Amino acid sequence: MWLLAASVLLGALRAGSAQLILVGTSIIERNDCNATVVLPCYVTNLEQNNEKVMFVTWKKQGNTIFSYRGETKKTNTDPAFSSARFLSQVDLVKGVASLVLSSAQATVGNYSCEVTESNREGEVKMELRNSSVVSCGDETPEEKCGSWFLLVERAVMISLVCSLVILCAAQLTVIGLKYEIESQKKVCTIVALVIFAVVAGVGAALFIQDGYTVQNQAGLGLMVIPAVIVIPLQYVMFGIAFDSLMQATLALIGLKLLGFIIAVVGFALCVPVCPPLHGSVLIAGLAIMAIASLLSLVYVNGLRIMGSRMKDHPRPGKAVEEPLNDAKGVMLE
Ligand SMILES: *[C@@H]1O[C@H](CO)[C@@H](O)[C@H](O)[C@H]1NC(C)=O
Ligand SMILES: *[C@@H]1O[C@H](CO)[C@@H](O)[C@H](O)[C@H]1NC(C)=O
Ligand SMILES: *[C@@H]1O[C@H](CO)[C@@H](O)[C@H](O)[C@H]1NC(C)=O
């Protein structure tokens, strides 16, 4: 009787000591705003709290993606999961075996965390899913809540930057047709515009993609920051078209500058936040720049039509001054 009780007790002890208890979260949700994804895994009954006797393996769908041997301090990582690392290496001895993955590498699927301490071991399984949140406030149900910018916002921003380039090019063409431009000035303005178009194009290609990654952020930066070029460009173009910069032209340049400042402030507010709360500021800034470009084009073009009598007068030349000013008067009315 006594022996039986002892053996049952011993058996229970051995069974207990052979198992590590691991806890995690059975279902983990990720969304586009997660730059990294944390797969939680905690051991609640470590006895030795000694890294040297620990061995941790993370698997996805049964394949090892990350393993760590405490004895050698050696980490093995599947190349497809190169971003994998412990949430906190120093807390491993306290039982924290949680894994961090970059969002791009944390593909949906079933993951498992296995921890061994000497001869005791345990496992916990979890499923990583895309966020089930499909609607968010007033947004249409098709749009995910947890994304950086909605597709329509991205499309609007890219369209605005495109129109900025096109309107500048149109203005340059109109001015080029009407006035003689020094070849050096011509080359410089065209090169500046082409560089802006190319950089913004690269930015748009990075930005249009789903996600909230460094690429998306850099893409938006490449579209917004270099837009500053259109301000000196506008100054140069007005300088070619008009002998002196009048109030109206200075106001148009000022409007462009204001738009740019608003856009940069919006950009700075949007970059660190997902989902962005101030996307409208950025869009408003770009829209103001595009409107200023459109008005400048109309102004340059309008002056060309209204002041058709200037056609006979080559530029530069003081003789042009008078009719030009008349034309300006007409414009301003
Ligand atoms: C993703 O981010 C949300 C909120 O920022 C957070 O609650 C969630 O735990 C993150 N998901 C993962 C898998 O890390
Ligand atoms: C993960 O496992 C659950 C149940 O264990 C299963 O329903 C689901 O389809 C699995 N997911 C994948 C991506 O294999
Ligand atoms: C989950 O979301 C990612 C990125 O948003 C996407 O690439 C992937 O196809 C989605 N997977 C599923 C199963 O919906």
Short mmCIF file of C-alpha atoms and ligand atoms in Angstrom, two decimals:
data_model
loop_
_atom_site.label_atom_id
_atom_site.label_comp_id
_atom_site.label_asym_id
_atom_site.label_seq_id
_atom_site.Cartn_x
_atom_site.Cartn_y
_atom_site.Cartn_z
CA MET A 1 0.00 0.00 0.00
CA TRP A 2 2.71 2.41 1.09
CA LEU A 3 4.86 1.29 -1.84
CA LEU A 4 2.02 1.78 -4.27
CA ALA A 5 1.37 5.28 -3.05
CA ALA A 6 5.07 6.11 -3.30
CA SER A 7 5.31 4.81 -6.85
CA VAL A 8 2.20 6.74 -7.94
CA LEU A 9 3.63 9.88 -6.39
CA LEU A 10 7.00 9.30 -8.07
CA GLY A 11 5.33 8.61 -11.38
CA ALA A 12 3.33 11.81 -11.11
CA LEU A 13 6.47 13.76 -10.23
CA ARG A 14 8.40 12.30 -13.13
CA ALA A 15 5.54 12.98 -15.54
CA GLY A 16 5.32 16.51 -14.24
CA SER A 17 9.02 17.10 -14.45
CA ALA A 18 9.16 15.76 -18.00
CA GLN A 19 6.89 18.49 -19.28
CA LEU A 20 7.48 22.16 -19.77
CA ILE A 21 4.32 24.21 -19.82
CA LEU A 22 4.26 26.72 -22.68
CA VAL A 23 1.65 29.38 -23.18
CA GLY A 24 0.99 31.53 -26.21
CA THR A 25 -1.95 32.85 -28.14
CA SER A 26 -3.72 30.35 -30.34
CA ILE A 27 -4.75 32.90 -32.94
CA ILE A 28 -2.64 35.94 -33.77
CA GLU A 29 -3.83 38.58 -36.16
CA ARG A 30 -1.63 40.78 -38.26
CA ASN A 31 -2.49 43.75 -40.42
CA ASP A 32 -0.68 46.00 -42.88
CA CYS A 33 0.29 48.40 -40.11
CA ASN A 34 2.39 45.81 -38.27
CA ALA A 35 5.98 46.53 -39.25
CA THR A 36 6.94 43.51 -37.19
CA VAL A 37 4.90 40.61 -35.89
CA VAL A 38 5.40 39.09 -32.46
CA LEU A 39 4.67 35.39 -31.99
CA PRO A 40 4.24 34.96 -28.23
CA CYS A 41 5.66 31.95 -26.40
CA TYR A 42 6.27 31.77 -22.65
CA VAL A 43 7.50 28.88 -20.50
CA THR A 44 5.84 29.03 -17.09
CA ASN A 45 7.73 26.30 -15.23
CA LEU A 46 11.42 26.55 -16.00
CA GLU A 47 13.46 25.07 -13.15
CA GLN A 48 17.07 25.78 -13.93
CA ASN A 49 16.76 29.19 -15.53
CA ASN A 50 20.00 28.43 -17.27
CA GLU A 51 20.40 29.29 -20.94
CA LYS A 52 23.09 26.62 -21.37
CA VAL A 53 20.58 23.77 -20.99
CA MET A 54 17.93 25.36 -23.19
CA PHE A 55 17.05 24.66 -26.78
CA VAL A 56 14.37 26.57 -28.66
CA THR A 57 12.85 25.68 -32.03
CA TRP A 58 10.29 27.67 -33.97
CA LYS A 59 8.52 25.90 -36.80
CA LYS A 60 6.12 26.99 -39.48
CA GLN A 61 3.88 24.28 -40.92
CA GLY A 62 6.28 21.72 -39.42
CA ASN A 63 9.46 23.18 -40.96
CA THR A 64 12.07 24.69 -38.69
CA ILE A 65 12.45 28.41 -39.36
CA PHE A 66 14.49 29.38 -36.31
CA SER A 67 16.42 27.45 -33.69
CA TYR A 68 18.62 28.46 -30.80
CA ARG A 69 20.97 26.27 -28.79
CA GLY A 70 21.85 27.91 -25.49
CA GLU A 71 24.90 25.76 -24.92
CA THR A 72 26.67 27.13 -28.01
CA LYS A 73 24.66 30.34 -28.22
CA LYS A 74 24.17 29.40 -31.85
CA THR A 75 21.17 30.58 -33.85
CA ASN A 76 20.03 28.92 -37.04
CA THR A 77 17.59 30.78 -39.24
CA ASP A 78 15.88 29.75 -42.44
CA PRO A 79 16.91 32.29 -45.14
CA ALA A 80 13.23 32.98 -45.87
CA PHE A 81 12.87 34.09 -42.23
CA SER A 82 16.14 35.98 -41.89
CA SER A 83 14.46 38.66 -39.76
CA ALA A 84 13.57 36.13 -37.04
CA ARG A 85 14.94 36.94 -33.60
CA PHE A 86 13.92 36.57 -29.97
CA LEU A 87 11.68 39.26 -28.59
CA SER A 88 14.11 39.48 -25.71
CA GLN A 89 17.18 37.29 -25.65
CA VAL A 90 18.02 38.24 -22.05
CA ASP A 91 14.59 37.11 -20.87
CA LEU A 92 14.98 33.67 -22.38
CA VAL A 93 16.20 32.29 -19.05
CA LYS A 94 12.97 33.61 -17.52
CA GLY A 95 10.98 31.67 -20.10
CA VAL A 96 10.36 34.28 -22.77
CA ALA A 97 10.85 32.51 -26.10
CA SER A 98 8.65 34.84 -28.16
CA LEU A 99 9.76 35.41 -31.74
CA VAL A 100 9.78 38.64 -33.73
CA LEU A 101 9.49 38.57 -37.51
CA SER A 102 9.38 41.37 -40.04
CA SER A 103 5.85 41.79 -41.35
CA ALA A 104 6.93 40.85 -44.85
CA GLN A 105 8.39 37.53 -43.73
CA ALA A 106 5.63 36.71 -41.26
CA THR A 107 3.42 34.94 -43.74
CA VAL A 108 0.12 33.52 -42.53
CA GLY A 109 0.12 29.92 -41.36
CA ASN A 110 0.55 27.65 -38.37
CA TYR A 111 3.59 28.21 -36.20
CA SER A 112 4.85 26.26 -33.23
CA CYS A 113 7.26 27.04 -30.43
CA GLU A 114 9.20 24.18 -28.85
CA VAL A 115 11.39 24.67 -25.80
CA THR A 116 13.65 22.11 -24.15
CA GLU A 117 15.29 22.47 -20.74
CA SER A 118 17.66 19.55 -20.17
CA ASN A 119 15.32 16.58 -20.59
CA ARG A 120 12.04 18.45 -20.16
CA GLU A 121 10.26 19.85 -23.14
CA GLY A 122 7.06 21.48 -24.23
CA GLU A 123 5.34 22.92 -27.27
CA VAL A 124 2.70 25.51 -28.09
CA LYS A 125 1.01 26.00 -31.44
CA MET A 126 -0.49 29.13 -32.89
CA GLU A 127 -2.05 30.31 -36.10
CA LEU A 128 -1.06 33.61 -37.69
CA ARG A 129 -3.87 35.13 -39.72
CA ASN A 130 -4.49 38.29 -41.63
CA SER A 131 -6.59 40.72 -39.67
CA SER A 132 -10.25 39.83 -39.77
CA VAL A 133 -11.14 43.51 -39.45
CA VAL A 134 -12.62 44.26 -42.84
CA SER A 135 -14.46 47.46 -42.14
CA CYS A 136 -13.31 50.44 -40.17
CA GLY A 137 -15.60 53.33 -39.34
CA ASP A 138 -17.03 54.90 -42.44
CA GLU A 139 -14.75 53.12 -44.87
CA THR A 140 -16.26 50.78 -47.37
CA PRO A 141 -16.11 47.15 -46.20
CA GLU A 142 -13.74 46.24 -49.03
CA GLU A 143 -11.01 48.42 -47.58
CA LYS A 144 -8.95 47.07 -44.76
CA CYS A 145 -8.81 49.16 -41.65
CA GLY A 146 -5.26 48.29 -40.79
CA SER A 147 -3.51 49.64 -43.84
CA TRP A 148 -1.32 52.68 -44.13
CA PHE A 149 -3.12 54.59 -46.87
CA LEU A 150 -6.18 53.31 -48.63
CA LEU A 151 -5.67 52.48 -52.27
CA VAL A 152 -7.83 55.44 -53.31
CA GLU A 153 -5.70 57.81 -51.19
CA ARG A 154 -2.53 56.45 -52.74
CA ALA A 155 -4.05 56.88 -56.21
CA VAL A 156 -5.05 60.48 -55.46
CA MET A 157 -1.58 61.39 -54.17
CA ILE A 158 0.18 59.81 -57.15
CA SER A 159 -2.24 61.56 -59.55
CA LEU A 160 -1.55 64.92 -57.91
CA VAL A 161 2.22 64.50 -58.20
CA CYS A 162 1.80 63.38 -61.83
CA SER A 163 -0.31 66.44 -62.62
CA LEU A 164 2.35 68.61 -60.99
CA VAL A 165 4.95 67.26 -63.43
CA ILE A 166 2.59 67.51 -66.42
CA LEU A 167 1.49 71.07 -65.63
CA CYS A 168 5.10 72.18 -65.21
CA ALA A 169 6.06 70.55 -68.50
CA ALA A 170 3.07 72.20 -70.22
CA GLN A 171 4.03 75.58 -68.84
CA LEU A 172 7.61 75.11 -69.97
CA THR A 173 6.37 74.16 -73.44
CA VAL A 174 4.11 77.23 -73.68
CA ILE A 175 6.92 79.50 -72.56
CA GLY A 176 9.38 77.76 -74.85
CA LEU A 177 7.09 78.31 -77.83
CA LYS A 178 6.51 81.96 -77.07
CA TYR A 179 9.82 83.19 -75.77
CA GLU A 180 13.39 82.57 -76.58
CA ILE A 181 15.09 80.72 -73.75
CA GLU A 182 18.85 80.66 -73.36
CA SER A 183 19.90 77.12 -74.15
CA GLN A 184 21.63 76.72 -70.80
CA LYS A 185 18.49 77.75 -68.93
CA LYS A 186 16.41 75.52 -71.15
CA VAL A 187 18.62 72.49 -70.52
CA CYS A 188 18.70 73.15 -66.76
CA THR A 189 14.93 73.46 -66.41
CA ILE A 190 14.24 70.40 -68.55
CA VAL A 191 16.84 68.34 -66.68
CA ALA A 192 15.41 69.45 -63.32
CA LEU A 193 11.90 68.50 -64.38
CA VAL A 194 12.99 65.14 -65.80
CA ILE A 195 14.92 64.31 -62.62
CA PHE A 196 11.87 65.16 -60.53
CA ALA A 197 9.63 63.05 -62.80
CA VAL A 198 11.97 60.04 -62.59
CA VAL A 199 12.46 60.26 -58.81
CA ALA A 200 8.72 60.73 -58.24
CA GLY A 201 8.02 57.81 -60.59
CA VAL A 202 10.32 55.54 -58.57
CA GLY A 203 8.63 56.81 -55.40
CA ALA A 204 5.17 56.11 -56.79
CA ALA A 205 6.17 52.55 -57.73
CA LEU A 206 7.32 51.91 -54.14
CA PHE A 207 4.43 53.74 -52.56
CA ILE A 208 1.57 52.14 -54.50
CA GLN A 209 2.27 48.71 -53.01
CA ASP A 210 0.33 47.44 -50.02
CA GLY A 211 1.90 47.54 -46.63
CA TYR A 212 3.61 49.80 -44.15
CA THR A 213 7.26 49.20 -44.80
CA VAL A 214 10.39 51.31 -45.19
CA GLN A 215 9.85 51.01 -48.96
CA ASN A 216 6.36 52.51 -48.75
CA GLN A 217 7.59 55.31 -46.53
CA ALA A 218 10.63 56.03 -48.72
CA GLY A 219 8.39 55.96 -51.79
CA LEU A 220 6.13 58.62 -50.36
CA GLY A 221 9.18 60.69 -49.39
CA LEU A 222 10.54 60.46 -52.94
CA MET A 223 7.27 61.83 -54.27
CA VAL A 224 6.82 64.65 -51.76
CA ILE A 225 10.26 66.07 -50.84
CA PRO A 226 11.71 66.52 -54.37
CA ALA A 227 8.51 68.40 -55.32
CA VAL A 228 10.33 71.41 -53.86
CA ILE A 229 12.03 71.68 -57.27
CA VAL A 230 8.86 73.07 -58.87
CA ILE A 231 9.17 76.25 -56.77
CA PRO A 232 12.51 77.50 -58.18
CA LEU A 233 11.40 76.11 -61.53
CA GLN A 234 8.29 78.27 -61.41
CA TYR A 235 10.42 81.26 -60.49
CA VAL A 236 12.70 80.66 -63.47
CA MET A 237 9.77 80.15 -65.85
CA PHE A 238 8.01 83.33 -64.76
CA GLY A 239 11.36 85.06 -65.06
CA ILE A 240 11.56 84.03 -68.71
CA ALA A 241 7.96 85.03 -69.46
CA PHE A 242 7.87 88.35 -67.62
CA ASP A 243 10.38 91.10 -67.33
CA SER A 244 9.62 91.69 -63.71
CA LEU A 245 7.85 89.44 -61.27
CA MET A 246 4.51 91.03 -60.47
CA GLN A 247 2.32 90.49 -57.47
CA ALA A 248 0.25 87.83 -59.22
CA THR A 249 3.27 85.73 -60.13
CA LEU A 250 4.77 86.11 -56.67
CA ALA A 251 1.42 85.08 -55.18
CA LEU A 252 1.37 81.97 -57.38
CA ILE A 253 4.92 81.07 -56.32
CA GLY A 254 3.91 81.71 -52.71
CA LEU A 255 0.89 79.45 -53.11
CA LYS A 256 3.14 76.69 -54.42
CA LEU A 257 5.50 77.16 -51.49
CA LEU A 258 2.58 77.06 -49.06
CA GLY A 259 1.31 73.86 -50.66
CA PHE A 260 4.75 72.32 -50.40
CA ILE A 261 5.10 73.23 -46.72
CA ILE A 262 1.66 71.76 -45.96
CA ALA A 263 2.56 68.61 -47.90
CA VAL A 264 5.84 68.19 -45.99
CA VAL A 265 4.10 68.71 -42.65
CA GLY A 266 1.49 66.14 -43.71
CA PHE A 267 4.26 63.76 -44.76
CA ALA A 268 6.03 64.15 -41.41
CA LEU A 269 2.75 63.47 -39.59
CA CYS A 270 1.92 60.42 -41.71
CA VAL A 271 5.25 58.60 -41.84
CA PRO A 272 5.38 57.37 -38.23
CA VAL A 273 1.68 56.59 -37.85
CA CYS A 274 -0.29 53.65 -39.19
CA PRO A 275 -3.07 54.01 -40.07
CA PRO A 276 -2.25 57.66 -40.87
CA LEU A 277 -4.48 60.16 -39.13
CA HIS A 278 -3.42 63.18 -41.15
CA GLY A 279 -3.46 61.85 -44.70
CA SER A 280 -5.77 64.71 -45.63
CA VAL A 281 -3.09 67.29 -44.75
CA LEU A 282 -0.67 65.69 -47.18
CA ILE A 283 -3.32 65.44 -49.89
CA ALA A 284 -4.35 69.07 -49.32
CA GLY A 285 -0.73 70.23 -49.66
CA LEU A 286 -0.24 68.37 -52.93
CA ALA A 287 -3.59 69.63 -54.20
CA ILE A 288 -2.63 73.25 -53.45
CA MET A 289 0.63 72.77 -55.37
CA ALA A 290 -1.24 71.29 -58.33
CA ILE A 291 -3.80 74.12 -58.27
CA ALA A 292 -1.01 76.71 -58.14
CA SER A 293 0.59 75.00 -61.15
CA LEU A 294 -2.68 75.02 -63.04
CA LEU A 295 -3.22 78.72 -62.29
CA SER A 296 0.35 79.49 -63.37
CA LEU A 297 -0.22 77.67 -66.64
CA VAL A 298 -3.46 79.57 -67.22
CA TYR A 299 -1.73 82.81 -66.33
CA VAL A 300 1.19 82.27 -68.69
CA ASN A 301 -1.12 81.02 -71.43
CA GLY A 302 -3.76 83.67 -70.85
CA LEU A 303 -1.19 86.38 -71.09
CA ARG A 304 0.00 84.88 -74.34
CA ILE A 305 -3.48 84.98 -75.86
CA MET A 306 -4.62 88.32 -74.48
CA GLY A 307 -1.35 89.97 -75.16
CA SER A 308 -1.14 88.71 -78.73
CA ARG A 309 0.07 92.09 -79.85
CA MET A 310 3.29 91.32 -78.00
CA LYS A 311 4.00 88.68 -80.63
CA ASP A 312 5.75 91.16 -82.88
CA HIS A 313 8.05 92.24 -80.13
CA PRO A 314 11.00 90.01 -79.52
CA ARG A 315 12.19 89.52 -75.97
CA PRO A 316 14.21 90.79 -74.24
CA GLY A 317 13.90 94.46 -74.97
CA LYS A 318 12.67 97.52 -73.19
CA ALA A 319 10.09 98.07 -75.95
CA VAL A 320 8.21 95.05 -74.74
CA GLU A 321 7.82 96.54 -71.30
CA GLU A 322 4.84 98.75 -72.08
CA PRO A 323 2.54 96.32 -73.89
CA LEU A 324 3.52 93.66 -71.40
CA ASN A 325 2.40 95.82 -68.56
CA ASP A 326 -0.84 96.57 -70.41
CA ALA A 327 -1.39 92.91 -70.82
CA LYS A 328 -0.74 92.40 -67.14
CA GLY A 329 -3.31 95.02 -66.41
CA VAL A 330 -5.82 93.13 -68.51
CA MET A 331 -4.92 89.92 -66.74
CA LEU A 332 -5.25 91.35 -63.30
CA GLU A 333 -8.72 92.65 -64.08
C1 LIG B 1 -0.21 44.44 -34.93
O1 LIG B 1 -0.45 45.74 -34.43
C2 LIG B 1 -1.55 45.82 -33.56
C3 LIG B 1 -1.80 47.25 -33.20
O2 LIG B 1 -0.75 48.08 -33.52
C4 LIG B 1 -1.26 44.99 -32.31
O3 LIG B 1 -2.35 45.04 -31.42
C5 LIG B 1 -1.05 43.55 -32.75
O4 LIG B 1 -0.70 42.76 -31.65
C6 LIG B 1 0.05 43.46 -33.79
N1 LIG B 1 0.07 42.10 -34.28
C7 LIG B 1 1.13 41.31 -34.20
C8 LIG B 1 0.96 39.94 -34.74
O5 LIG B 1 2.21 41.67 -33.75
C1 LIG B 2 -3.72 25.85 -39.20
O1 LIG B 2 -4.32 24.88 -38.38
C2 LIG B 2 -5.73 24.97 -38.32
C3 LIG B 2 -6.25 23.94 -37.36
O2 LIG B 2 -5.26 23.32 -36.66
C4 LIG B 2 -6.32 24.78 -39.69
O3 LIG B 2 -7.73 24.91 -39.64
C5 LIG B 2 -5.75 25.81 -40.64
O4 LIG B 2 -6.21 25.60 -41.95
C6 LIG B 2 -4.22 25.77 -40.63
N1 LIG B 2 -3.73 26.86 -41.43
C7 LIG B 2 -2.86 26.71 -42.41
C8 LIG B 2 -2.47 27.94 -43.14
O5 LIG B 2 -2.39 25.63 -42.70
C1 LIG B 3 -2.36 38.37 -45.95
O1 LIG B 3 -1.92 39.72 -46.13
C2 LIG B 3 -0.73 39.83 -46.89
C3 LIG B 3 -0.28 41.27 -46.89
O2 LIG B 3 -1.32 42.13 -46.67
C4 LIG B 3 -1.00 39.30 -48.30
O3 LIG B 3 0.17 39.40 -49.07
C5 LIG B 3 -1.43 37.85 -48.18
O4 LIG B 3 -1.75 37.37 -49.49
C6 LIG B 3 -2.62 37.68 -47.28
N1 LIG B 3 -2.86 36.27 -47.09
C7 LIG B 3 -4.09 35.74 -47.04
C8 LIG B 3 -4.17 34.28 -46.83
O5 LIG B 3 -5.09 36.43 -47.13
#
